CSV table of C-alpha atoms and ligand atoms in Angstrom, one decimal:
chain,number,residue,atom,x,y,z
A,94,UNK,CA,24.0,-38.4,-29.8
A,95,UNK,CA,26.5,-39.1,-32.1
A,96,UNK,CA,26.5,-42.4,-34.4
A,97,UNK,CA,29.6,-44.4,-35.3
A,98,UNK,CA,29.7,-46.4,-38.4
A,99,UNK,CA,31.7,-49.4,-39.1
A,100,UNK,CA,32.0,-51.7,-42.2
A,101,UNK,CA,31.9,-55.0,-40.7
A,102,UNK,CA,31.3,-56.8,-43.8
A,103,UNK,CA,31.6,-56.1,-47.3
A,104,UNK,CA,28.8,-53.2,-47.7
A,105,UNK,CA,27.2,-54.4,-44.6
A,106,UNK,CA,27.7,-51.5,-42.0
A,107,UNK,CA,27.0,-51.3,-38.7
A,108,UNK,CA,25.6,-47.4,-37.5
A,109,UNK,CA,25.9,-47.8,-33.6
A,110,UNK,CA,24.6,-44.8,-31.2
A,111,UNK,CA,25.0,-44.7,-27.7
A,112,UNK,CA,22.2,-43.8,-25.9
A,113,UNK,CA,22.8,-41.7,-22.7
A,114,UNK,CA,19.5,-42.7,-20.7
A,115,UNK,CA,19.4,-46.2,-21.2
A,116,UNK,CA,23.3,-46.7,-21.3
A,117,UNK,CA,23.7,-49.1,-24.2
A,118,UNK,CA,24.2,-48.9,-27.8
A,119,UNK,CA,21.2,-49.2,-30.4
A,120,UNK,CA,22.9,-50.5,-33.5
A,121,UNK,CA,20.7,-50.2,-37.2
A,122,UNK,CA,22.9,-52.7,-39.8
A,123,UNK,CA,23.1,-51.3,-43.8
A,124,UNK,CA,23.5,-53.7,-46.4
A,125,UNK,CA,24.5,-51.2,-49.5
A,126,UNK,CA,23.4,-53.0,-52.3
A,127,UNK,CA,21.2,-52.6,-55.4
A,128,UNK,CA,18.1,-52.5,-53.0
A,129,UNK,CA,19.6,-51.1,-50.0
A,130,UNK,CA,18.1,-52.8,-46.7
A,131,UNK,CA,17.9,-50.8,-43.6
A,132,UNK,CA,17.8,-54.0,-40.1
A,133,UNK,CA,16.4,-52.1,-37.5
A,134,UNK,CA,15.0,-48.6,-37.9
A,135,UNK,CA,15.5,-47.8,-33.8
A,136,UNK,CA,13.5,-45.7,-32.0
A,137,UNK,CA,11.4,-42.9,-33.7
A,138,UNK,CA,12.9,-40.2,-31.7
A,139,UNK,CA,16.3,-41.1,-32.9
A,140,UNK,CA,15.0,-41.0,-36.3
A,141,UNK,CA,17.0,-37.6,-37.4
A,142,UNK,CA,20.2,-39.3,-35.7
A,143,UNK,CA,19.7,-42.6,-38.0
A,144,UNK,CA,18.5,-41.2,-41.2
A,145,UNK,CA,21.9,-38.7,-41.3
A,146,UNK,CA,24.0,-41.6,-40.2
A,147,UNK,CA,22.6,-43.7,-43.2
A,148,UNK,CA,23.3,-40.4,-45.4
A,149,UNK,CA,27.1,-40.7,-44.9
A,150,UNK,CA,26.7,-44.5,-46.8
A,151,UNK,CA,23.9,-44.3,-49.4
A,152,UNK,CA,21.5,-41.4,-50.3
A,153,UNK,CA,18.8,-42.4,-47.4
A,154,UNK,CA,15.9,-41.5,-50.5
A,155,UNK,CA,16.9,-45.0,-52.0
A,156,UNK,CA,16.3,-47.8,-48.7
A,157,UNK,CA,14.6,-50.3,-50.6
A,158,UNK,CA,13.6,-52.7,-48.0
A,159,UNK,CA,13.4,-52.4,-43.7
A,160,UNK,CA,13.9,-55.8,-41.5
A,161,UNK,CA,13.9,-56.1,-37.8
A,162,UNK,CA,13.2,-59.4,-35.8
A,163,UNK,CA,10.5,-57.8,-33.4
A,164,UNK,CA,7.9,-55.2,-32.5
A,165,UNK,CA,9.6,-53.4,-30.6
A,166,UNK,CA,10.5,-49.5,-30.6
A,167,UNK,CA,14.4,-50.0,-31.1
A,168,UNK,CA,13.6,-52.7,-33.5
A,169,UNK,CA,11.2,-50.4,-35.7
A,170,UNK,CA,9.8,-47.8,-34.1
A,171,UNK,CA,10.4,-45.3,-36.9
A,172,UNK,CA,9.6,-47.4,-39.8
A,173,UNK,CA,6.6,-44.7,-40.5
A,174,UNK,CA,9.5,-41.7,-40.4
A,175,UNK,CA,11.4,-43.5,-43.1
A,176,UNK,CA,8.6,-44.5,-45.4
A,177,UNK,CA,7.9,-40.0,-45.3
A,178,UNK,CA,11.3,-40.1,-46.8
A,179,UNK,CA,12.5,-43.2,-48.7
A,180,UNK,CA,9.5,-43.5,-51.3
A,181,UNK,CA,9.9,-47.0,-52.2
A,182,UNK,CA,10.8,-48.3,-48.7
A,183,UNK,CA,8.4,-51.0,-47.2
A,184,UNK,CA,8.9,-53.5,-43.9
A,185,UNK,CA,9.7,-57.2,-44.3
A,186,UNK,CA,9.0,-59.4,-41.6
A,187,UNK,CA,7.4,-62.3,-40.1
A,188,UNK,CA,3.8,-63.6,-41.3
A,189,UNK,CA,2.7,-62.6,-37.6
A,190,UNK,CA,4.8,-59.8,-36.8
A,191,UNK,CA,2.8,-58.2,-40.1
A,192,UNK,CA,-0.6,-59.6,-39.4
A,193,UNK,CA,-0.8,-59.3,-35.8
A,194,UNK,CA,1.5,-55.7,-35.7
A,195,UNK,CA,2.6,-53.9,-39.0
A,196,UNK,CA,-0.8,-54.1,-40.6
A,197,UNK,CA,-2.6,-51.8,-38.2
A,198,UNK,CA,0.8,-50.0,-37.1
A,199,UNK,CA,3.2,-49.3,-40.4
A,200,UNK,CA,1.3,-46.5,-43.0
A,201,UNK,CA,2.5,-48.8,-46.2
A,202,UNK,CA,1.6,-52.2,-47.0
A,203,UNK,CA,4.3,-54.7,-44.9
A,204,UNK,CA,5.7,-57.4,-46.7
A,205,UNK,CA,5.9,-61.2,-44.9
A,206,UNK,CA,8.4,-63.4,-45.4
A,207,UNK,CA,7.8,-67.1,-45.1
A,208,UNK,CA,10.6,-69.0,-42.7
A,209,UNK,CA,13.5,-69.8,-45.1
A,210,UNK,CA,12.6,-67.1,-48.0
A,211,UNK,CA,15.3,-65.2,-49.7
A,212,UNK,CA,15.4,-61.5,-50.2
A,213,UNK,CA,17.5,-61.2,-53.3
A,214,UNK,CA,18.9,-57.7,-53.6
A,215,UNK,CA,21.5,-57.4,-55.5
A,216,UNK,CA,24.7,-59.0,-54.8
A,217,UNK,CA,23.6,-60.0,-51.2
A,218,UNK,CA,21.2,-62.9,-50.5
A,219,UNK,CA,19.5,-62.7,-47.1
A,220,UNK,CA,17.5,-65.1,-45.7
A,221,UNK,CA,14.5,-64.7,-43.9
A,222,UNK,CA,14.4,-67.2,-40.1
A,223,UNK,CA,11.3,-67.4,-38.3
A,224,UNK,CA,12.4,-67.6,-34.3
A,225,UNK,CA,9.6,-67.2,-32.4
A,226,UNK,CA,10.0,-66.1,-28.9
A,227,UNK,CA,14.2,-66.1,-30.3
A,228,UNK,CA,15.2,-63.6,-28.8
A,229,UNK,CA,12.1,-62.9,-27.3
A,230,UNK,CA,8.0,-62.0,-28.9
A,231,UNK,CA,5.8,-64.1,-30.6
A,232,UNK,CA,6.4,-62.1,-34.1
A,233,UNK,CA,10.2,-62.7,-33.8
A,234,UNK,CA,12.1,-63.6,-36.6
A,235,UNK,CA,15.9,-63.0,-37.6
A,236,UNK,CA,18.2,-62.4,-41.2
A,237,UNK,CA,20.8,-64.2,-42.3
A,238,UNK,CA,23.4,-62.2,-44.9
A,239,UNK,CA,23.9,-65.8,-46.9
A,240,UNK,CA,26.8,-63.8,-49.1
A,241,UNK,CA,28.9,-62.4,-45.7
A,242,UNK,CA,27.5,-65.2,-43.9
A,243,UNK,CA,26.5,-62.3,-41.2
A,244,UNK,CA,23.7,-63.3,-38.9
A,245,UNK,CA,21.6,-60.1,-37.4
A,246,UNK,CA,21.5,-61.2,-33.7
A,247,UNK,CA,19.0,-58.5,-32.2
A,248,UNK,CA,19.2,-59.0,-28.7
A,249,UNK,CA,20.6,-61.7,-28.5
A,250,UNK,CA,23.8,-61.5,-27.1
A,251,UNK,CA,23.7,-58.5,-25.2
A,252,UNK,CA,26.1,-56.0,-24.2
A,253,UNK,CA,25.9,-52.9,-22.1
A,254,UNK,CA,27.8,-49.8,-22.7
A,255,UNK,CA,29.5,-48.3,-25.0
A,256,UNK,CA,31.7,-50.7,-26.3
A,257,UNK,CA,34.3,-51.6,-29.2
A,258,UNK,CA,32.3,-51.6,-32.8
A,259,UNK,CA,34.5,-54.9,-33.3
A,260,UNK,CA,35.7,-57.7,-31.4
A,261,UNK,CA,36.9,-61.0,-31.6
A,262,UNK,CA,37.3,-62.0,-27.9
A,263,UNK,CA,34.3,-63.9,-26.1
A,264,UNK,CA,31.0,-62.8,-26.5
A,265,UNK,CA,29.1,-65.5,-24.4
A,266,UNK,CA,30.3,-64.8,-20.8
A,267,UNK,CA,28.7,-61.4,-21.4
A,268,UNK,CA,25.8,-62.5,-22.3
A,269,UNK,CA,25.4,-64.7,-19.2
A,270,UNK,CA,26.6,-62.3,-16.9
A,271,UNK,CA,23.5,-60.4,-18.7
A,272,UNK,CA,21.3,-63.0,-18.0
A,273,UNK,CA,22.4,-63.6,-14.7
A,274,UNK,CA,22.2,-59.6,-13.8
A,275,UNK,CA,18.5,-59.7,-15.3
A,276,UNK,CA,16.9,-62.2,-13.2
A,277,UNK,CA,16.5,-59.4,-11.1
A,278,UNK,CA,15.5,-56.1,-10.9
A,279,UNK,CA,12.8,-54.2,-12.9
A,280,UNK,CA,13.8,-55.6,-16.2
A,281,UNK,CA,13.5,-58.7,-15.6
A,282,UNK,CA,12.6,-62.0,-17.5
A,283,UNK,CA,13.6,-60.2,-20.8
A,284,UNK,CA,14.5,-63.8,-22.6
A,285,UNK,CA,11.9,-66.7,-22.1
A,286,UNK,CA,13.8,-70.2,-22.3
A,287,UNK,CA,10.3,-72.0,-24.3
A,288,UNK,CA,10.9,-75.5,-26.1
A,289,UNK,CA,11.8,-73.8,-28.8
A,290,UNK,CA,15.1,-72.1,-27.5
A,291,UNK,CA,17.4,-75.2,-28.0
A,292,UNK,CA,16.6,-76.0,-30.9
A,293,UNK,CA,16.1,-72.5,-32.5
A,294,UNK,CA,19.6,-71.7,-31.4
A,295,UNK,CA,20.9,-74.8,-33.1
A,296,UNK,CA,19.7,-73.8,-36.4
A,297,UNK,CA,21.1,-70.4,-36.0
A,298,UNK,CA,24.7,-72.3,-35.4
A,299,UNK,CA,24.2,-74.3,-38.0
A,300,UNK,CA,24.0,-71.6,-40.9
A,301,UNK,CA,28.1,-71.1,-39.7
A,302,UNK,CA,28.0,-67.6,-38.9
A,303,UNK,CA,31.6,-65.6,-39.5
A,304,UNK,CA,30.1,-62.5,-38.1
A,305,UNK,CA,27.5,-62.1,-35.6
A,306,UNK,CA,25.7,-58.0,-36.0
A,307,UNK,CA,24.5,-57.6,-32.8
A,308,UNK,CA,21.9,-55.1,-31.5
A,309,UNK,CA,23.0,-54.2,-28.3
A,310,UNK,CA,27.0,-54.4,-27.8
A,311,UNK,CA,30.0,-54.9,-30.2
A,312,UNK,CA,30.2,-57.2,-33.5
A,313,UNK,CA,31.4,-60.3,-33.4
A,314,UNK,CA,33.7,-61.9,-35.5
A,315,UNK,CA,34.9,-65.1,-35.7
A,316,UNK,CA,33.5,-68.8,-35.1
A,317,UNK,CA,29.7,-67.8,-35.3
A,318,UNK,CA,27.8,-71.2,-34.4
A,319,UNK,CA,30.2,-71.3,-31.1
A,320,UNK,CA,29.4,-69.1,-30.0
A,321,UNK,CA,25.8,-69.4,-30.7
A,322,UNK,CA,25.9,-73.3,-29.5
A,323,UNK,CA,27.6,-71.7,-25.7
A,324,UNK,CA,24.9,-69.1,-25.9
A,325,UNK,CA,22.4,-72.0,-25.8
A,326,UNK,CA,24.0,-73.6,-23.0
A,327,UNK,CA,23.5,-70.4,-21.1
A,328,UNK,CA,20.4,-69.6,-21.4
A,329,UNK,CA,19.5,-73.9,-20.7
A,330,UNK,CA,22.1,-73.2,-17.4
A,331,UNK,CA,20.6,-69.8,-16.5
A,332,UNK,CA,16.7,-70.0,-17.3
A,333,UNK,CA,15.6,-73.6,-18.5
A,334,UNK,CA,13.7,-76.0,-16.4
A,335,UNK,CA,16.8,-77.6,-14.7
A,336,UNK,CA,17.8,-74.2,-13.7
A,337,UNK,CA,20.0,-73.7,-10.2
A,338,UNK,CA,18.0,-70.7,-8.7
B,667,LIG,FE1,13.8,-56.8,-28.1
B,668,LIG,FE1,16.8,-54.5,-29.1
């Protein structure tokens, strides 16, 4: 496995590794700045492949700070293999992802973040968004890049393959042909519609995203709260209560 990196913001860069098994991308996001944060670690077994794509933007030693919106392997699965190498690293996340998760799971003490707090580090100001069950889990929460205005999606919006690092064109018929495909199967019922969805989604659209870093799938840029209002008509149309199925 081979990682890509693309700068899809000033010093924000997006590592992105296709993974042959599962068929999609797992994409960590750098924001290279005074205190360098690291959003999403992936999985522990991809550790070598992250840390020496990291390498080829900052010295990997200096990662200051490690964000992800859920408890989840991709999400942060080898948060323990990066404190063993970046000394002054530690977790930031949601009051229950750390209480209910990190503090028996992550070997260093886990930072919370309160809904609306500001990690200062450097140039770049990103804000802290508690979303639970947004995308999906209790614990989730998601950053906002206030200085790019570039909002870490996670899984929201998801893509499978191998696709561009970039794009402009439509990211929402995608993501409901996603949601559509996934009422199904094995892996279903991946995103819970819960009265928090709408109105979760709204505030996400309302921040005026220029550039949405998603997990899974290719960046997008362009008219951010759009695109995250039509992504909340989906999932109403796909999974809420008025649901055709
Ligand atoms: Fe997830
Ligand atoms: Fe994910």
């Amino acid at each position: 496995m081979e990682s890509t990196i693309t700068e899809i913001a000033p010093d924000i860069y997006r590592i992105s590794t296709f993974h042959e098994g599962y068929k999609m991308q797992f994409n960590q996001f750098l924001v290279k700045d005074d205190e360098p944060v690291l959003i999403h670690t992936a999985f522990r077994r991809m550790f070598p492949i992250t840390r020496d794509a990291v390498a080829r933007v900052i010295d990997p030693t200096t990662v200051r700070w490690i964000g992800f919106s859920h408890f989840e392997p991709d999400e942060c699965g080898a948060l323990n293999e990066w404190f063993q190498v970046a000394p002054r690293a530690q977790a930031v996340c949601s009051f229950v992802g750390k209480l209910v998760m990190l503090d028996d799971f992550a070997d260093r003490e886990v930072r919370s973040l309160a809904d609306g707090e500001i990690l200062e580090t450097g140039r770049h100001r990103i804000e802290f968004l508690a979303t639970p069950h947004v995308p999906h889990c209790w614990d989730a929460g998601l950053f906002f890049d206030r200085t790019e205005r570039t909002l870490f999606c996670s899984d929201l919006f998801f893509q499978p393959g191998d696709p561009v690092p970039v794009t402009g064109a439509d990211v929402v018929e995608p993501a409901r042909e996603h949601l559509l495909r996934s009422l199904s199967g094995p892996m279903r019922n991946d995103l819970p519609f819960t009265p928090y969805t709408g109105g979760t989604l709204e505030r996400l659209a309302a921040l005026e995203p220029r550039t949405l870093a998603i997990m899974h799938g290719s960046t997008f840029m362009g008219d951010g709260s759009a695109a995250l209002r039509g992504l909340a008509g989906v999932l109403a149309e796909t999974l809420g209560p008025h649901a055709a199925r």
